[in-house]
Coordinates of C-alpha atoms in Angstrom, one line a residue:
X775 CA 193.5 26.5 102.7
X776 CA 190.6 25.2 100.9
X777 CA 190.3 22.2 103.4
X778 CA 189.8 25.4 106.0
X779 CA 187.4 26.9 104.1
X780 CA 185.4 23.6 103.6
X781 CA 185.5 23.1 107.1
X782 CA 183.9 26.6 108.3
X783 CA 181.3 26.5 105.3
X784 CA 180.6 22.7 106.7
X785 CA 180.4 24.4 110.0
X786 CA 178.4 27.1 109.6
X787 CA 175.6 25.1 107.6
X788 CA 175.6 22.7 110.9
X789 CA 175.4 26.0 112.6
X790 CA 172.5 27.0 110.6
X791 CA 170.8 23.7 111.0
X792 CA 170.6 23.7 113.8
X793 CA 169.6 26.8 114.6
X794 CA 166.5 25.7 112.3
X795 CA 165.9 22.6 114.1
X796 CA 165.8 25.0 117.3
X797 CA 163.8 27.4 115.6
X798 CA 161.2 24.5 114.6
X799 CA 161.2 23.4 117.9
X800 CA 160.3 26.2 119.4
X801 CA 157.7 27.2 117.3
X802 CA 156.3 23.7 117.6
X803 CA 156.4 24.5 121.3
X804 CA 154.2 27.8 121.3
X805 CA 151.6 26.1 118.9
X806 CA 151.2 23.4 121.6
X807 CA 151.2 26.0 124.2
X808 CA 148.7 28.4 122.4
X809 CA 146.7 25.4 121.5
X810 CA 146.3 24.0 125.0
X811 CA 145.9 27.7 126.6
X812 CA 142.7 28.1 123.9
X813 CA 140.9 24.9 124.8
X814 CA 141.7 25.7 128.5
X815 CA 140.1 28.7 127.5
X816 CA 137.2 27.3 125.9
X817 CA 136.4 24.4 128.5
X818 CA 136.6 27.7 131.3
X819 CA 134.5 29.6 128.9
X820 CA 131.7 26.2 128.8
X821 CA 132.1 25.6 132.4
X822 CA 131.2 29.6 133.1
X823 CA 128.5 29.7 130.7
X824 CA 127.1 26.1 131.7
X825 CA 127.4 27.9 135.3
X826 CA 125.6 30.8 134.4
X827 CA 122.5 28.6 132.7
X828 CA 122.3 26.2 135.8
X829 CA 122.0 29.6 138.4
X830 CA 119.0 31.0 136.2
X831 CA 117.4 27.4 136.5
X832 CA 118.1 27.8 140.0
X833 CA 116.8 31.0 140.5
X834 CA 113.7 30.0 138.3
X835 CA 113.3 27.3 140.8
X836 CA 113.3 29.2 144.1
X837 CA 111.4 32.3 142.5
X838 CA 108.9 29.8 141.7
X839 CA 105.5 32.0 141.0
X840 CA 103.7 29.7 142.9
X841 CA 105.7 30.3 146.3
X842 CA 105.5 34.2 146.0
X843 CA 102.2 34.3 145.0
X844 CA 100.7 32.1 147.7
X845 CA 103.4 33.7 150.4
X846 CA 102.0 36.7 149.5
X847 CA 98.5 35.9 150.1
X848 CA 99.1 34.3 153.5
X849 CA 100.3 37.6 154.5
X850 CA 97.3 39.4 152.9
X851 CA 95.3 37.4 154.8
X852 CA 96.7 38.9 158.3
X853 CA 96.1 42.0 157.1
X854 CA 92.5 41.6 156.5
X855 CA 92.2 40.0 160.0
X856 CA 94.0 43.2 161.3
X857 CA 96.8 41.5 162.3
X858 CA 99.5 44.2 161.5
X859 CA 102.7 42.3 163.5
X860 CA 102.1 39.0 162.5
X861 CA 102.1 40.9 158.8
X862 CA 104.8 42.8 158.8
X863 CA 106.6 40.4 160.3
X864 CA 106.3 37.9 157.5
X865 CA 106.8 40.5 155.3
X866 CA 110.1 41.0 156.9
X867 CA 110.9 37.5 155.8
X868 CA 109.4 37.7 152.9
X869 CA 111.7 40.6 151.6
X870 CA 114.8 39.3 153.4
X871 CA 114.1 36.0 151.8
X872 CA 113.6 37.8 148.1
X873 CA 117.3 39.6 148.7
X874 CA 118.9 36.5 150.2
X875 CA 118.3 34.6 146.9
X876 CA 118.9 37.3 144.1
X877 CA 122.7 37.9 146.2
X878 CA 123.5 34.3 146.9
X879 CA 122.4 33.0 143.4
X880 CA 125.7 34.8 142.0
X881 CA 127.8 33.2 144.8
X882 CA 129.5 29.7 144.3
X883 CA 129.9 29.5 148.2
X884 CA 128.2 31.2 151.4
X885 CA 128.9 30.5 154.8
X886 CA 127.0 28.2 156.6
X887 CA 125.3 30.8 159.1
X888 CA 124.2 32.5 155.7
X889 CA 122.6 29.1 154.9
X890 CA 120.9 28.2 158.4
X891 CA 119.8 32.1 158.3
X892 CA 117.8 31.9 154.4
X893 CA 116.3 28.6 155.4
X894 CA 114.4 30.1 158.7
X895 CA 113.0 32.2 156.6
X896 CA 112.4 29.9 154.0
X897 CA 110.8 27.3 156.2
X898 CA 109.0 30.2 158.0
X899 CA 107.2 31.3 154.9
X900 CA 106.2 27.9 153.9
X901 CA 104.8 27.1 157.0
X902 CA 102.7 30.4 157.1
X903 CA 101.7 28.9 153.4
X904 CA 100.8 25.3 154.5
X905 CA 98.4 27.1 157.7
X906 CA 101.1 24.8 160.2
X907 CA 100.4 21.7 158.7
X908 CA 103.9 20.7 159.2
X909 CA 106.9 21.3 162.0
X910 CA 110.3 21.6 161.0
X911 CA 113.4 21.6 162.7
X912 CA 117.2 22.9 162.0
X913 CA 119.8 20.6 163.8
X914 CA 123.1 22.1 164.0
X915 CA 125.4 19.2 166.0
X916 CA 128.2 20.3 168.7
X917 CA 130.2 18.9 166.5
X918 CA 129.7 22.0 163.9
X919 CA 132.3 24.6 165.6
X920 CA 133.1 26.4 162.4
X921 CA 129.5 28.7 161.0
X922 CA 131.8 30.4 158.5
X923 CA 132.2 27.0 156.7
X924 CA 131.7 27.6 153.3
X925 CA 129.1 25.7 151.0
X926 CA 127.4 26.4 147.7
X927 CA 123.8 28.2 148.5
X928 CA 120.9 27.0 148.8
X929 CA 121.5 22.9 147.7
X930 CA 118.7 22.2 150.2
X931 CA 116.0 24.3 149.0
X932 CA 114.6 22.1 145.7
X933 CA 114.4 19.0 147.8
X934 CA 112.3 21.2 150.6
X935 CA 110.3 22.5 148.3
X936 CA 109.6 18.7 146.9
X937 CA 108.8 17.5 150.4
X938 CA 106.3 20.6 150.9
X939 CA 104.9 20.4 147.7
X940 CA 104.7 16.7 146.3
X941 CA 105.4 14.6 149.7
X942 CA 103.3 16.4 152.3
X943 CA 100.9 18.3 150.8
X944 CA 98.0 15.5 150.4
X945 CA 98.9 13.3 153.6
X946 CA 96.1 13.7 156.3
X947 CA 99.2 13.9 159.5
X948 CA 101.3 16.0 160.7
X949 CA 104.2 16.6 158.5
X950 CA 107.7 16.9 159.8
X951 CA 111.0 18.3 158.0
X952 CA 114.4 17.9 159.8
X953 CA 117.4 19.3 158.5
X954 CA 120.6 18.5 160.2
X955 CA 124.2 19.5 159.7
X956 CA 126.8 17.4 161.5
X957 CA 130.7 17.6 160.9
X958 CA 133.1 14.8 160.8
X959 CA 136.5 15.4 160.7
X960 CA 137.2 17.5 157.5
X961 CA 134.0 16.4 156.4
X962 CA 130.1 18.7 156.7
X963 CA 127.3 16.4 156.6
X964 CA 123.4 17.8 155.5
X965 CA 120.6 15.7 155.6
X966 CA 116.9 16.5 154.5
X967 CA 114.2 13.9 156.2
X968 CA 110.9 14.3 155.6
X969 CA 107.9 11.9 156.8
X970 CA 105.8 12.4 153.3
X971 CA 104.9 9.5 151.5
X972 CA 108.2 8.5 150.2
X973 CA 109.8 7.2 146.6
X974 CA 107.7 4.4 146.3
X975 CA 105.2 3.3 143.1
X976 CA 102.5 6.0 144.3
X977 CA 105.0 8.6 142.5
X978 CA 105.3 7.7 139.5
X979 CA 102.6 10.0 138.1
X980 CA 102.7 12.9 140.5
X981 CA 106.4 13.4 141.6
X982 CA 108.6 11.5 139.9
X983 CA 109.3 14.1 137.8
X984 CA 110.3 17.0 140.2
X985 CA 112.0 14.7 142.0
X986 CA 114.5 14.0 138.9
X987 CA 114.6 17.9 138.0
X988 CA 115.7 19.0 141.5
X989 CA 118.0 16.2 141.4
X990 CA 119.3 16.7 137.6
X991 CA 119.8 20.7 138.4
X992 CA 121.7 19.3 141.5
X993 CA 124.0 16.7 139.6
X994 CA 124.7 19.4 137.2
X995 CA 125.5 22.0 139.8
X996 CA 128.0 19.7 141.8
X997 CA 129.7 18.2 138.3
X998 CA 130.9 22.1 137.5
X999 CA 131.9 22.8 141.3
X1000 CA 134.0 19.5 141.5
X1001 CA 135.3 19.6 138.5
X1002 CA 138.2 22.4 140.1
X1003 CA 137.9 20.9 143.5
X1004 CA 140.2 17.8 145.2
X1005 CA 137.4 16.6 146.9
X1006 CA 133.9 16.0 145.7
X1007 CA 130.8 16.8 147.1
X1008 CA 128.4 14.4 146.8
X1009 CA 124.8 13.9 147.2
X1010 CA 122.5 10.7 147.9
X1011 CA 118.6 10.4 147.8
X1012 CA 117.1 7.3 149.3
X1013 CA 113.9 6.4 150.9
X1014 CA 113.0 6.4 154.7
X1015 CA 111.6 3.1 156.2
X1016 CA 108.0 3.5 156.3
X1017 CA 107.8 6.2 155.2
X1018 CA 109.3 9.1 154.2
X1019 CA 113.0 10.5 152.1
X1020 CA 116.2 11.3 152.9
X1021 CA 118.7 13.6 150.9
X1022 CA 122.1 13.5 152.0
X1023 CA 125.0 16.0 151.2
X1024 CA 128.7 15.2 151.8
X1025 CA 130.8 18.8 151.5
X1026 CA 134.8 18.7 151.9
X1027 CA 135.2 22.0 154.7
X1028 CA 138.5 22.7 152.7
X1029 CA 137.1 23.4 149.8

C-alpha cells in the first residue's frame, strides 16, 4: 500500500515536472517569438521611415526652385510675345508635370507608360528652358511589349537634370540626351547618354558633387526597394568615350 502511494506521489511530481519544463518551454517560445515580431517591427518601422525621408529628398530634388522658377519664365516669356498656344500649351505641361510628381512621389512603382509619359513633359519643359539648345530622344525597343511594366518613378530624372544642368549647360554644341528602354528576357534595361563633357578631372569643382548626391539618393532608394525583393535592381554610372555619360538601370519585370 505505501509502495502504491509512493509510486503515484513519484508520478505525479514527474507529472508536474514536466508539465513545468513544457510550461518553460513554451514561454521561452513566445519571448522569442514576441522578440523577433518587435525587431521585425522595428526594422519595417526604419525601412518606412528611411522611405519616407529619401521621397522628401526626392521630391526636393525634382521641385527644385530653380526648374519652376525658370519654367515659369519661359512661359511668361510667350505670353509677352503674344504667343497664347505655345503658352498655354507649356503650361499644360507644366501643371501635368507638377501633379505627375506630387502622386508618383508616394508610389514605390508606376507603370512604365506613366514614366515615358512624365519625362515628355519633363524633357519638354527643359528644352523650352535651355531655348533648344539640346535634342532629346525617348527609345522604346520592339523588344519592350509590356508598357504596364512596373518600375519605381522617376529614377531617371536626377541624372537628367545633371546632364542639363552641369554637363550641357556651358558646352558651345548641340547637346543630345537619349534615353532608351530595352527588355531582355525578364530583364528592363534604361540607359541615360548624354554628350556633355563627361566624368573626367574638369568636374571635380563644378559637378562632382551633384553627381554623388543624385547618385547617393539613388543607392539609398534601391537599398530599401531591394531589400524585400529576389532580384536587385541595379544601377551603373560610367563615362562615354569622348565624351559624354552613361547611367544604366537594370529592373527585374517580376518585381
Amino acid at each position: 500500500m505505501q509502495d502504491a502511494k509512493q509510486k503515484s506521489q513519484l508520478l505525479a511530481f514527474d507529472l508536474e515536472r514536466k508539465n513545468i519544463v513544457l510550461l518553460v518551454l513554451l514561454g521561452g517560445l513566445i519571448l522569442i517569438s514576441a522578440i523577433v515580431f518587435l525587431v521585425y517591427q522595428q526594422r519595417k518601422i526604419k525601412s518606412q521611415r528611411q522611405m519616407v525621408i529619401l521621397e522628401q529628398r526626392l521630391l526636393r530634388a525634382q521641385m527644385n526652385p530653380h526648374f519652376i522658377f525658370n519654367s515659369l519664365t519661359a512661359i511668361q516669356t510667350f505670353v509677352y510675345k503674344s504667343e497664347p498656344k505655345e503658352a498655354g500649351k507649356f503650361l499644360s505641361s507644366f501643371a501635368s508635370l507638377i501633379r505627375t510628381i506630387l502622386d508618383n512621389s508616394r508610389e514605390e512603382y508606376i507603370s512604365l507608360n506613366k514614366e515615358i509619359n512624365w519625362l515628355e513633359n519633363y524633357l519638354k519643359l527643359q528644352l523650352l528652358r535651355f531655348e533648344n539648345r539640346f535634342s532629346y530622344s525617348i527609345e522604346i525597343d520592339e523588344s519592350v511589349v509590356d508598357n504596364t511594366i512596373q518600375i519605381p518613378p522617376m529614377l531617371t530624372q536626377p541624372f537628367i537634370e545633371n546632364a542639363l544642368e552641369h554637363g550641357l549647360r556651358d558646352v558651345d554644341y548641340h547637346g543630345e540626351i537619349v534615353v532608351k528602354f530595352k527588355q531582355i528576357k525578364n530583364m528592363l534595361y534604361v540607359t541615360i547618354t548624354d554628350n556633355g563633357i563627361g566624368l573626367n578631372e574638369k568636374l571635380n569643382e563644378k559637378k562632382e558633387g551633384h553627381i554623388s548626391h543624385a547618385t547617393e539618393i539613388t543607392k539609398e532608394r534601391l537599398n530599401i526597394l531591394n531589400r524585400s525583393k529576389s532580384s536587385a535592381i541595379l544601377f551603373n554610372l560610367t563615362s562615354v568615350p569622348d565624351k559624354g555619360t552613361m547611367v544604366e538601370f537594370s529592373i527585374p519585370i517580376n518585381l
